[in-house]
Coordinates of C-alpha atoms and ligand atoms in Angstrom, one line a residue:
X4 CA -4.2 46.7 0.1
X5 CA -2.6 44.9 -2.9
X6 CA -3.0 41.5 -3.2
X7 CA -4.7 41.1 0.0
X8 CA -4.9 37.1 0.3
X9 CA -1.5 37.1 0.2
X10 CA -0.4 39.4 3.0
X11 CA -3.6 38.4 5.2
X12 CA -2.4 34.7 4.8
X13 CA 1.7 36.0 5.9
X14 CA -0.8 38.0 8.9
X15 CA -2.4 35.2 10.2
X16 CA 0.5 32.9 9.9
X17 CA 2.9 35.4 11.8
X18 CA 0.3 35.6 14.4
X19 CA 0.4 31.7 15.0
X20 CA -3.8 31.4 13.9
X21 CA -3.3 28.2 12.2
X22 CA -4.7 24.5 14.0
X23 CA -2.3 24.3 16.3
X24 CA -2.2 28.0 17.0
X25 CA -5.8 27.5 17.8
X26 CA -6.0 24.3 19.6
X27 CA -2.9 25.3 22.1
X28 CA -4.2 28.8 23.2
X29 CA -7.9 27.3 23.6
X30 CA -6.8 24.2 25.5
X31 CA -8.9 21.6 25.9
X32 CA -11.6 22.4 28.5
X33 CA -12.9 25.6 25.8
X34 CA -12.4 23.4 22.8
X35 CA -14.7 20.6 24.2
X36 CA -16.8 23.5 25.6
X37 CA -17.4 25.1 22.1
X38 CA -18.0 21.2 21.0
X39 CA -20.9 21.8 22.8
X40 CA -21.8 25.4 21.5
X41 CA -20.5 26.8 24.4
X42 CA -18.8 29.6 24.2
X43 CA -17.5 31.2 27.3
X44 CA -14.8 29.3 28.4
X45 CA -12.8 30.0 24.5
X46 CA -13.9 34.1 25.4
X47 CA -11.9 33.5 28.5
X48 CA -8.7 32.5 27.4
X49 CA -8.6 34.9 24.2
X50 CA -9.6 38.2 26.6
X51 CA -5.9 39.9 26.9
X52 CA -6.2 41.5 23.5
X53 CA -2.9 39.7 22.3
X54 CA -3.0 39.3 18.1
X55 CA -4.1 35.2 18.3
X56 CA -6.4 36.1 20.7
X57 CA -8.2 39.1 18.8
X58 CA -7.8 36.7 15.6
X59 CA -9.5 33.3 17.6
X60 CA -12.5 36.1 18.9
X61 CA -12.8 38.0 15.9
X62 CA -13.1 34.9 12.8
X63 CA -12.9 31.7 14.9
X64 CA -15.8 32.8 17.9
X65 CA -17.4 35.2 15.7
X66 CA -17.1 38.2 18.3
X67 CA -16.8 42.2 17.7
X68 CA -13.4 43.3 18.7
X69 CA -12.1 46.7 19.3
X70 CA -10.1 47.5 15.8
X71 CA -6.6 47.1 16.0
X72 CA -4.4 48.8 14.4
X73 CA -2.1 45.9 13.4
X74 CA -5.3 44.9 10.9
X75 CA -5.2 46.6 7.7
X76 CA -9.1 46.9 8.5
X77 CA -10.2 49.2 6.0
X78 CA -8.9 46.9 3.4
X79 CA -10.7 43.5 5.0
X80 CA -13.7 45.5 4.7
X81 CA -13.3 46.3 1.5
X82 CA -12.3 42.6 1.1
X83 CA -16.0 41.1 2.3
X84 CA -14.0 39.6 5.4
X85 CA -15.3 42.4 8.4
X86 CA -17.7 45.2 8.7
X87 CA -16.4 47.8 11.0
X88 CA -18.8 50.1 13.1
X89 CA -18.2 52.2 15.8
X90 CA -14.5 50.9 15.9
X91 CA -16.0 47.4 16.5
X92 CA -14.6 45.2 13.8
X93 CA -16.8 41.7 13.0
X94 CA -16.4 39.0 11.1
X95 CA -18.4 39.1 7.7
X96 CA -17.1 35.4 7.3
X97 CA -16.0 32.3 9.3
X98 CA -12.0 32.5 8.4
X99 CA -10.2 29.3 10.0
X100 CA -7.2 27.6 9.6
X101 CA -7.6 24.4 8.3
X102 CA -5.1 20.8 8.4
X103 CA -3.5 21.6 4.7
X104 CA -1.5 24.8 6.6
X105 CA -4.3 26.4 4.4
X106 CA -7.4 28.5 5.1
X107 CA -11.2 27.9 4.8
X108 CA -13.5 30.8 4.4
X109 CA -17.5 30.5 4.6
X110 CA -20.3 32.2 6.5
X111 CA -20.3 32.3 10.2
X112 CA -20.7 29.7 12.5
X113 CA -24.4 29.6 13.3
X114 CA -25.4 28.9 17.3
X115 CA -28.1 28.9 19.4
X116 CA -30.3 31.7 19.6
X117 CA -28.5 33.2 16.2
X118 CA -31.0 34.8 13.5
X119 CA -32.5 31.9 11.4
X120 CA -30.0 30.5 8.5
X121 CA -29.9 31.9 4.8
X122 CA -31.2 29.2 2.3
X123 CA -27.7 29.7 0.5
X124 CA -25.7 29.8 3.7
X125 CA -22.3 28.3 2.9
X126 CA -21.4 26.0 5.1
X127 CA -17.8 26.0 7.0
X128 CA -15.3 23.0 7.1
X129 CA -15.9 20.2 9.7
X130 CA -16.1 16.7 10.9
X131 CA -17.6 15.1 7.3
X132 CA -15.2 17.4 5.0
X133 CA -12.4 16.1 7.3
X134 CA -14.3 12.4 6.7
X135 CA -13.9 13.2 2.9
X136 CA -10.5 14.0 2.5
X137 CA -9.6 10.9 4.8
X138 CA -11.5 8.6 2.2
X139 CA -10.0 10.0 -1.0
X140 CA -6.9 7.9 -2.5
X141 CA -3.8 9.6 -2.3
X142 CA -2.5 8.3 -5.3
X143 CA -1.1 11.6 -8.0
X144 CA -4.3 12.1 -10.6
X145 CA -4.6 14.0 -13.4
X146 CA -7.7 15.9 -13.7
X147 CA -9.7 16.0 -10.3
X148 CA -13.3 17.3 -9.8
X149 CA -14.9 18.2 -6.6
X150 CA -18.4 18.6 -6.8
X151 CA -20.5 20.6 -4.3
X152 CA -17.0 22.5 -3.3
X153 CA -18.9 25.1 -0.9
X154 CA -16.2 26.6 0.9
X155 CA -13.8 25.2 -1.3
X156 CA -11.7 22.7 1.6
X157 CA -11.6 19.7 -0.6
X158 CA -9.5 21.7 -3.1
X159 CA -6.6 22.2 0.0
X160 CA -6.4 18.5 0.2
X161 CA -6.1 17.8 -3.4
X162 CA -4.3 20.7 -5.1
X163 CA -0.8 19.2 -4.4
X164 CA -1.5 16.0 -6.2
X165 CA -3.6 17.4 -9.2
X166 CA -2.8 18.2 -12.3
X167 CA -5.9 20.3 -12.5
X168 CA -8.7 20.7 -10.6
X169 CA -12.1 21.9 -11.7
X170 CA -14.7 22.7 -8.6
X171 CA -18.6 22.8 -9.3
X172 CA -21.3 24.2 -6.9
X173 CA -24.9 25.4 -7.4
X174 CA -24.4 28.1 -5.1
X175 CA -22.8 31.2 -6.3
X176 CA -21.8 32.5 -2.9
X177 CA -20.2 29.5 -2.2
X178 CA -17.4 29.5 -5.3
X179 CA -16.7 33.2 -4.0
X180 CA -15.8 31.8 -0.6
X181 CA -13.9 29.1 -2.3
X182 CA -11.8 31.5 -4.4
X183 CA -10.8 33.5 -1.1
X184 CA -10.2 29.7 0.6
X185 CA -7.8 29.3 -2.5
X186 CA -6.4 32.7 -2.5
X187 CA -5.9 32.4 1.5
X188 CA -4.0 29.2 1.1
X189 CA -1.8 29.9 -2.1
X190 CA -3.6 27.2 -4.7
X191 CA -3.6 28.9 -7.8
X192 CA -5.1 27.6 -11.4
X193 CA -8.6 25.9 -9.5
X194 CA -11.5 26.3 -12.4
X195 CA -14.8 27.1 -10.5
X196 CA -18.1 26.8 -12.3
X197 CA -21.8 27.2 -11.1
X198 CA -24.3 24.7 -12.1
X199 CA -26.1 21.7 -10.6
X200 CA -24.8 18.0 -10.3
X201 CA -22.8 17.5 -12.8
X202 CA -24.2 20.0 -15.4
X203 CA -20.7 22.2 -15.3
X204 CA -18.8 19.5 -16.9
X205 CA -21.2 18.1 -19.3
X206 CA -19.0 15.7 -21.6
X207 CA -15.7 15.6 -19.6
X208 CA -14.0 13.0 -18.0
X209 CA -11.8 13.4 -14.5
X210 CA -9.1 10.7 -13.4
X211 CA -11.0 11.2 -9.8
X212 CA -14.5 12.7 -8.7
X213 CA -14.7 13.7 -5.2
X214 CA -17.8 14.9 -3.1
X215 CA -18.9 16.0 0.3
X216 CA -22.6 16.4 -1.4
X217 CA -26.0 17.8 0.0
X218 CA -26.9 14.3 1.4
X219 CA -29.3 15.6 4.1
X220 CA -32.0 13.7 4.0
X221 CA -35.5 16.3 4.8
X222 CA -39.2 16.5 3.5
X223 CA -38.3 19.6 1.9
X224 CA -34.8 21.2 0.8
X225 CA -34.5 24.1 3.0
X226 CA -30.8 24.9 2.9
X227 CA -28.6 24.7 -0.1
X228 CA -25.3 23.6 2.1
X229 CA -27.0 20.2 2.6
X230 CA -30.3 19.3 0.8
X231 CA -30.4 19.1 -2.7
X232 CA -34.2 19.5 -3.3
X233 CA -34.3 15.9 -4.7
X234 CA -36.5 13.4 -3.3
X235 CA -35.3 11.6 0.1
X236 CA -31.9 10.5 -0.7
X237 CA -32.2 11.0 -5.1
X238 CA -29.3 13.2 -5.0
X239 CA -26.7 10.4 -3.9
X240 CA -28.4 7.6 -5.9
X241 CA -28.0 10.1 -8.8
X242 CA -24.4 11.2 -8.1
X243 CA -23.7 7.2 -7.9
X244 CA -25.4 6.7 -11.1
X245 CA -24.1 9.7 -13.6
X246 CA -20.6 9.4 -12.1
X247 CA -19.4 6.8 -14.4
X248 CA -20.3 8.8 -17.7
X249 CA -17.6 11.2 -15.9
X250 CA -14.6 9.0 -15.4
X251 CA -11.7 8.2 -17.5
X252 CA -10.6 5.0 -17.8
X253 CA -8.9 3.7 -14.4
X254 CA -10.7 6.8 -13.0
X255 CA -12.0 6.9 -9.3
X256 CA -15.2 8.7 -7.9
X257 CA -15.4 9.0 -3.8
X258 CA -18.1 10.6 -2.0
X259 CA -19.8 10.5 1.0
X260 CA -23.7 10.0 1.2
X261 CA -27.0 9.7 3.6
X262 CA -29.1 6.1 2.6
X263 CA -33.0 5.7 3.9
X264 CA -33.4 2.1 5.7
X265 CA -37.1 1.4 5.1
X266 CA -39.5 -1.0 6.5
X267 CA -38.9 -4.7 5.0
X268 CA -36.3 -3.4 2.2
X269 CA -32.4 -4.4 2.7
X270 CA -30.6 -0.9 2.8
X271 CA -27.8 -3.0 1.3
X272 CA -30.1 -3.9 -1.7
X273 CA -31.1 -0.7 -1.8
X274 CA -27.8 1.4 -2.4
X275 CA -26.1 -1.7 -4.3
X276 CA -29.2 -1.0 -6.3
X277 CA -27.2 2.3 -7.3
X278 CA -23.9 1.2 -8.0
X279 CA -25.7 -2.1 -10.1
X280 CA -25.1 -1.3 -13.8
X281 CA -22.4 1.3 -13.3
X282 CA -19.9 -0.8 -14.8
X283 CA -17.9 -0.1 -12.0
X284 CA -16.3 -1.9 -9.1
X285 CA -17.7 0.0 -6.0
X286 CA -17.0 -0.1 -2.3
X287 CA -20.1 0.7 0.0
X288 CA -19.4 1.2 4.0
X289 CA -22.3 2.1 6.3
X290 CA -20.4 3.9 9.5
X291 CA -23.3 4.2 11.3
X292 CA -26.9 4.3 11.4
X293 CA -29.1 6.8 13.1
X294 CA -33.2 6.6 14.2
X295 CA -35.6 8.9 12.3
X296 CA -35.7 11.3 15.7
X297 CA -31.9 11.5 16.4
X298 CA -31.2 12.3 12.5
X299 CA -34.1 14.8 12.6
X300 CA -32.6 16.6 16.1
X301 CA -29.3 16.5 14.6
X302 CA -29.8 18.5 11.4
X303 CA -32.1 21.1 13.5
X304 CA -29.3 21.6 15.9
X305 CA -27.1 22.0 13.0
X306 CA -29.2 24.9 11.9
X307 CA -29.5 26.6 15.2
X308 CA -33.2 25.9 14.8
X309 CA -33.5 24.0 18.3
X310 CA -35.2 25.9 20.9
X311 CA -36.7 28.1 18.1
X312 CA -40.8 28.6 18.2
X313 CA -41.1 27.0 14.6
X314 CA -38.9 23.3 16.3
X315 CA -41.8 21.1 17.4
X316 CA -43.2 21.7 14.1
X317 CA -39.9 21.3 12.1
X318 CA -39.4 17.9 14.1
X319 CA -43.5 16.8 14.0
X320 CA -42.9 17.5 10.0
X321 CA -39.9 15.6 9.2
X322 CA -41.0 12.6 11.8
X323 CA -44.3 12.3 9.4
X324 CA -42.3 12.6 6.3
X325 CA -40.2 9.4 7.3
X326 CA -43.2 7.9 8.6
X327 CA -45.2 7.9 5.4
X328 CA -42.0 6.5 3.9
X329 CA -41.7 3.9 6.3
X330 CA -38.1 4.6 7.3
X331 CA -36.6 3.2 10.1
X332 CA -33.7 4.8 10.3
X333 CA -30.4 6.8 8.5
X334 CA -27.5 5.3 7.3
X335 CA -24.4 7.4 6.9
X336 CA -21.0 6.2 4.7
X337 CA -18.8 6.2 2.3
X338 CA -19.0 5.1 -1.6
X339 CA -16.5 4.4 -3.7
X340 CA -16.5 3.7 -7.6
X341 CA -13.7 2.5 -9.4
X342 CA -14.1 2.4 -13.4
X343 CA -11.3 -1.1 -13.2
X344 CA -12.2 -2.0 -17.4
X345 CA -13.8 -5.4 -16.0
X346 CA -16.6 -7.1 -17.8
X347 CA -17.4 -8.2 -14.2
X348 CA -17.3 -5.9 -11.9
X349 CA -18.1 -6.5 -8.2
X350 CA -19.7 -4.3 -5.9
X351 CA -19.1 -4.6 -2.3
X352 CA -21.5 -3.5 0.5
X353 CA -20.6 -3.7 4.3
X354 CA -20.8 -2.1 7.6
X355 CA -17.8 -0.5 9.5
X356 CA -18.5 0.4 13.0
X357 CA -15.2 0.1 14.1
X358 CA -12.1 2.6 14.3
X359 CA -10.0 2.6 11.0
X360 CA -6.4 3.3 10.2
X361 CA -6.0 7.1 8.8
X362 CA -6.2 8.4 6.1
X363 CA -8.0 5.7 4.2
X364 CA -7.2 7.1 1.0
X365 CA -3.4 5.9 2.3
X366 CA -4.7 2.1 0.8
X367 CA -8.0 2.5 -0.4
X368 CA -6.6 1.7 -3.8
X369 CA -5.8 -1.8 -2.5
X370 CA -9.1 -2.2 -0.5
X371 CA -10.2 -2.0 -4.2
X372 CA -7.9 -4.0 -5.2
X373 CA -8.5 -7.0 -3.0
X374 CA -12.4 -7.0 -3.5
X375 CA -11.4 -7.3 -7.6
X376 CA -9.5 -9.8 -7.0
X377 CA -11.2 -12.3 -5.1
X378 CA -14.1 -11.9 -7.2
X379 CA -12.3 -12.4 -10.5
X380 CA -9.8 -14.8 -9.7
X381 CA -10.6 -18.7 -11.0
X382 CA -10.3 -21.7 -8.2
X383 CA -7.6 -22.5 -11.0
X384 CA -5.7 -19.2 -11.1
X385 CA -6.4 -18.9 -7.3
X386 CA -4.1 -22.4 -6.7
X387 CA -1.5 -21.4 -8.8
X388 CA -1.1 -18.2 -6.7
X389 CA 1.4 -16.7 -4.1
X390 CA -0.5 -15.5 -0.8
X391 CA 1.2 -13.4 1.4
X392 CA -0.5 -13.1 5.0
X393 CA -1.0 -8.8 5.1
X394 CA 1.4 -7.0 7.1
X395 CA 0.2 -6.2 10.9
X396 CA -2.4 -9.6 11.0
X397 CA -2.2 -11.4 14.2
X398 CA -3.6 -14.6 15.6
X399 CA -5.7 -14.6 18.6
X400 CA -6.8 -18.3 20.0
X401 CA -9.3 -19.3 23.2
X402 CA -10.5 -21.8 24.3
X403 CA -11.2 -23.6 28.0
X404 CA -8.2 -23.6 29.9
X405 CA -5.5 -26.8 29.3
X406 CA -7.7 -28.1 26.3
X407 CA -5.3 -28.8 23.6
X408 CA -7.1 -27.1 20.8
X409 CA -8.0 -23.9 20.8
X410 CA -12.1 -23.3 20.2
X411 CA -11.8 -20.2 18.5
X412 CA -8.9 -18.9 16.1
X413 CA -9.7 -15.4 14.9
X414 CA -7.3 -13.4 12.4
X415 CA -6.7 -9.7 13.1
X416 CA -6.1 -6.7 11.3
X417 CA -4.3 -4.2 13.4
X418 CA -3.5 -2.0 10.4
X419 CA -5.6 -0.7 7.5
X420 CA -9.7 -1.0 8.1
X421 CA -8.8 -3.1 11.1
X422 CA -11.1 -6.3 10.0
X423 CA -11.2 -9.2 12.3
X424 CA -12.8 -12.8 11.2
X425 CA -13.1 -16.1 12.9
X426 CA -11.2 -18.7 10.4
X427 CA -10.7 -22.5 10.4
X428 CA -7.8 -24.5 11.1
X429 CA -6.2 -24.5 7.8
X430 CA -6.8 -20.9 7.2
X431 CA -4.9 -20.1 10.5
X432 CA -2.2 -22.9 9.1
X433 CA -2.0 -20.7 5.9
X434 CA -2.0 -17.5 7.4
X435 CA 1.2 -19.2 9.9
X436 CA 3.3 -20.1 6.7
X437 CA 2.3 -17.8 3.2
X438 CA 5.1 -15.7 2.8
X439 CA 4.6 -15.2 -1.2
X440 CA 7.4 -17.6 -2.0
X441 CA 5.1 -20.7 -2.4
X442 CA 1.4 -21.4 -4.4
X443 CA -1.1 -22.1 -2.6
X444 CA -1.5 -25.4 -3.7
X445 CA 1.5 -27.2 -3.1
X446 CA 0.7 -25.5 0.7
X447 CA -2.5 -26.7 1.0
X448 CA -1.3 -30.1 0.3
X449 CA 1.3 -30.0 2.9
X450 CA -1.5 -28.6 5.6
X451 CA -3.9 -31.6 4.3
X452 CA -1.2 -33.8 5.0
X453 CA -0.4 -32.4 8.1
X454 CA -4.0 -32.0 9.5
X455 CA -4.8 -35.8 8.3
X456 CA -7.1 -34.0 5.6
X457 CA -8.0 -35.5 1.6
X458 CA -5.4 -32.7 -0.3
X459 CA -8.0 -33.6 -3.2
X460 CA -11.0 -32.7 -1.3
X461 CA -9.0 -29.3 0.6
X462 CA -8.1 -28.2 -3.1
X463 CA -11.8 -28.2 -4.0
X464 CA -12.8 -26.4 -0.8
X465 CA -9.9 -24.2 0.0
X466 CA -10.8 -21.4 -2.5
X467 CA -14.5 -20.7 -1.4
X468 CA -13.0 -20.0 2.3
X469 CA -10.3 -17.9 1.2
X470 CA -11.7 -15.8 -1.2
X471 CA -13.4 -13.8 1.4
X472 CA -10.1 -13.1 3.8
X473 CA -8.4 -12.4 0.2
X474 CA -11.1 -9.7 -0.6
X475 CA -11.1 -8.3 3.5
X476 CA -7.5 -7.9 3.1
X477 CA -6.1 -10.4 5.1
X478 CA -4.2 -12.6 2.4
X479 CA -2.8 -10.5 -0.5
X480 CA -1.8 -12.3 -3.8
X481 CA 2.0 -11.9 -4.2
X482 CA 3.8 -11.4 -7.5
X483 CA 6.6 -13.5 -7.3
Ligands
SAM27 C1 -22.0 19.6 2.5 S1 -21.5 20.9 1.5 C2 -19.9 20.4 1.1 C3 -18.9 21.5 1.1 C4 -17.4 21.0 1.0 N1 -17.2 20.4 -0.3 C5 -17.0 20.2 2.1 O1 -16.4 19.1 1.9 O2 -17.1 20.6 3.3 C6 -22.4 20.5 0.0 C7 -22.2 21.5 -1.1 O3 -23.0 21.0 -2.3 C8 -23.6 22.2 -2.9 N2 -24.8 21.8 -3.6 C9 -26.1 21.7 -3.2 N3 -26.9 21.3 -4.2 C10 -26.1 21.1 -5.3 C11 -26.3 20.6 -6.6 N4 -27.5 20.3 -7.0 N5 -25.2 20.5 -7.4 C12 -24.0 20.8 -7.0 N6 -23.7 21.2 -5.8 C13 -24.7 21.3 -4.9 C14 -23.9 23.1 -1.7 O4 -24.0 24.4 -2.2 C15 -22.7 22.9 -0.8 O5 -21.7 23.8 -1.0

C-alpha cells in the first residue's frame, strides 16, 4: 500500500475511530469499566462486527479479530501495525485516536495477567500526557523541544504553533512509534533524535522545552517509559537544572515531575533548591501527594505486575528503598521555568489541590507574569500603579447573623487557577473600586479616609498586603 499513514488515517477517520467515535459507541458503563481494567462490558458493545467496532477490538482492546476485508491487512502487517495468523488479525501496537483529531501509536496496553513488560516498552498516551499539554502556554513559539517524546503525543499538541519542532528520546523504539504518531496525524517536518537528557541538542537553544519525563520514582530503573536510572528523583532535579543552558532568551521550559518528601526536610526547600540559581523565574505546584505504599501499588499496577508471584517482593523492595531514605511520601506537579532577563528572579512554590480552569497554558503566561511582578515591583512604583481587580473575582462575606460587619471577607477566583484568600477591609474596599483608571495611591487615601485610617500609615502598609493577591492573580497592574 503506498503511503500507508495516509490512507490508514482517511480509514479510521471514515470509520468514525476518533475520541468521540470511541467514547459514544462504548458508553459510559464500559469506559468506566475499562477505567478499571475491565474489559468485558467494551467486548460487548463492539461484538456485531461493524467497522468501529472491529477497529475499538482490534487497536483500542487489543483483541484478535477475524480479518476483514475492508483492511488492507497485508499492508498493516507489513506496516508493524498487526500480525495476521490463521485469519486472526492483532494488534502489533496500541493505535488510538487522540484530542488533536490526530493519532497516537505505542505498544499495547498492558493488563492484568499480561506477559511481564519489556524494559523499552513505549508507553501509550494518558491522563499525565493529557496533564502536559494542559500546562504548556499556548502562546506561537519558534523552535519547540519535547524531550522524552515516547509515543510522540506532545508533538500533536504543539505542531500547529511551532515553527519547528525537534523531539528527543533515549529509546529507539519509541521515535519509531512517534514517526507513525506523526505520519498517522499529518505533522510533517518533526526532527527526531535518540540520546539521553538533553545530549541530542547539545548547544541549541528552543523558545520552549516541554516534557512528560521518566519521573517515576523506584530503587531501581526497571522500565525506560518511566524511570530514568538516576538516583530517586535526580532526573527532574537535573532536567530543572540543565534546562536553562537550553533556552533562548524569553524562552519557556514546562514539565511535569515526581519530588521525594523526606523526614524533617521541607519538600518546598527541596525542589526550590533546583530551580535556585537557574536564573530563571519558575512556578512550582504540588497537585498532590501520595504515601510510600500507594505510590509504590500504583506504579506496579501500572505494569500489570500486581497479582504477579514476584509483587510482594517488588512492594517489600521499593517500601525499604524509601525507608532507608526516610521518605514520607510522593509529591506529584508541575514546574515551570521562565528565562524573563531579570537580575532577580523569583521562584514560586505552592500547592494546588483544587480544580483549575483548562488548559492552563490558556494564561500560564500571566500566572508568570503576576509572580514577576509583585516581586519586582518597588512600594514606590507599586503606588503609582493602576490595579484592576481580575475578571471573574467575587466577594464572599459571613459573619453571625444581623452583626453589622462581616467576620470574614474572602476574595474568589472563579476563573483561571481558582485561588481563594481571606483579605482585610481595605483590600475588599480596593478590590470593590480598582478599575485601572486610578493609582493606587490616591485610592488608598480615599479608603483611609473613609475607614477613619492614617492615609500615611495605610501607604506604608498597603503594599506588603497586596503584593501577595497581585502575584495569586487577583489584582492585575493596568497599563493605562
Ligand atoms: C512518561 S514517557 C512520556 C511520553 C510522552 N512524551 C507523553 O507525554 O506521554 C517518558 C519518556 O522519556 C523517555 N526517557 C527515559 N529516559 C530518558 C532519558 N534519559 N532521556 C530522554 N528521554 C528519556 C522514555 O523513553 C519515555 O518515552
Amino acid at each position: 500500500m503506498r503511503d500507508l499513514p495516509a490512507r490508514l488515517r482517511e480509514l479510521l477517520l471514515e470509520t468514525g475511530y476518533t475520541v468521540d467515535g470511541v467514547r459514544d459507541r462504548l458508553g459510559t458503563v464500559a469506559a468506566t469499566a475499562l477505567s478499571r481494567e475491565e474489559t468485558t462490558p467494551a467486548l460487548r458493545v463492539t461484538r456485531d462486527g461493524d467497522p468501529l467496532g472491529t477497529l475499538i477490538r482490534l487497536w483500542w482492546l487489543g483483541t484478535p479479530v477475524e480479518a476483514p476485508e475492508w483492511l488492507p491487512v497485508e499492508a498493516l502487517a507489513e506496516g508493524g501495525l498487526v500480525t495476521v495468523q490463521d485469519g486472526l488479525v492483532s494488534a502489533a501496537v496500541h493505535l488510538q485516536p487522540w484530542e488533536t483529531g490526530g493519532y497516537v501509536v505505542s505498544d499495547r496496553k498492558v493488563r492484568p495477567g499480561d506477559p511481564a513488560l519489556r524494559e523499552d516498552h513505549v508507553v501509550g498516551a494518558g491522563g499525565a500526557s493529557a496533564n502536559l499539554a494542559q500546562l504548556v502556554s499556548r502562546r506561537p513559539a519558534g523552535r519547540v523541544l519535547d524531550l522524552g517524546t515516547g509515543c510522540g503525543v506532545q508533538v500533536l499538541h504543539l505542531a500547529g504553533r511551532a515553527e519547528e519542532v525537534v523531539a528527543t528520546d533515549v529509546n529507539p523504539r519509541a521515535l519509531r512509534m512517534a514517526r507513525l504518531s506523526w505520519a498517522l496525524s499529518g505533522i510533517e517536518g518533526v526532527e527526531a533524535r535518540q540520546g539521553s537528557l538533553f545530549e541530542p541538542v547539545e548547544g541549541e537553544r528552543f523558545d520552549l522545552v516541554v516534557s512528560n519525563p521518566p519521573f517515576v520514582i523506584s530503587p531501581r530503573g526497571r522500565f525506560t517509559y518511566r524511570e530514568s536510572g538516576f538516583e530517586a528523583d535526580g532526573f527532574c532535579r537535573d532536567l530543572v537544572r540543565l534546562a536553562p543552558r537550553f533556552l533562548s532568551p524569553g524562552g519557556t521550559c514546562q514539565l511535569l515531575a515526581n519530588w521525594l518528601h523526606v523526614d524533617g526536610e521541607d519538600w518546598r526547600d527541596r525542589v526550590g533548591g533546583w530551580l535556585a540559581g537557574t536564573g530563571c523565574d519558575g512556578w512550582v505546584v504540588q497537585r498532590d501527594v501520595q504515601d510510600p505504599a500507594e505510590y509504590a501499588e500504583l506504579w506496579l499496577r501500572d505494569a500489570a505486575e500486581q497479582g504477579t508471584p514476584r509483587y510482594r517482593e517488588l512492594y517489600d523492595d521499593w517500601l525499604d528503598w524509601f525507608e532507608t531514605m526516610k521518605v514520607t511520601g510522593i509529591g506529584f506537579g508541575w514546574i515551570t521555568l521562565h528565562d524573563s532577563g531579570s537580575l532577580d528572579p523569583v521562584v514560586r512554590v505552592e500547592e494546588l489541590g483544587q480544580r483549575v480552569e483548562l488548559p492552563v497554558g490558556g494564561y500560564v503566561d500571566e500566572v508568570l507574569a503576576s509572580v514577576g511582578l509583585a516581586h519586582r515591583l518597588t512600594d514606590e512604583e507599586l503606588l503609582g500603579a493602576r490595579l484592576a481587580l481580575a475578571e471573574g473575582v467575587a466577594e464572599e462575606r459571613t459573619g453571625p447573623p444581623g452583626a453589622e460587619d462581616p467576620s470574614r471577607i474572602v476574595l474568589r477566583q472563579t476563573r483561571g487557577l481558582r485561588r481563594a484568600t481571606q483579605v482585610g477591609t481595605v483590600e475588599a474596599a480596593l478590590a470593590g473600586v480598582c478599575d485601572g483608571d486610578y493609582p493606587l495611591a490616591p485610592l488608598l487615601a480615599a479608603i483611609a479616609e473613609l475607614t477613619g485610617q492614617d492615609a500615611d500609615d495605610l501607604l506604608v502598609r498597603a503594599p506588603e498586603a497586596l503584593r501577595p493577591l497581585i502575584a495569586e492573580g487577583f489584582f492585575h497592574i493596568s497599563t493605562p
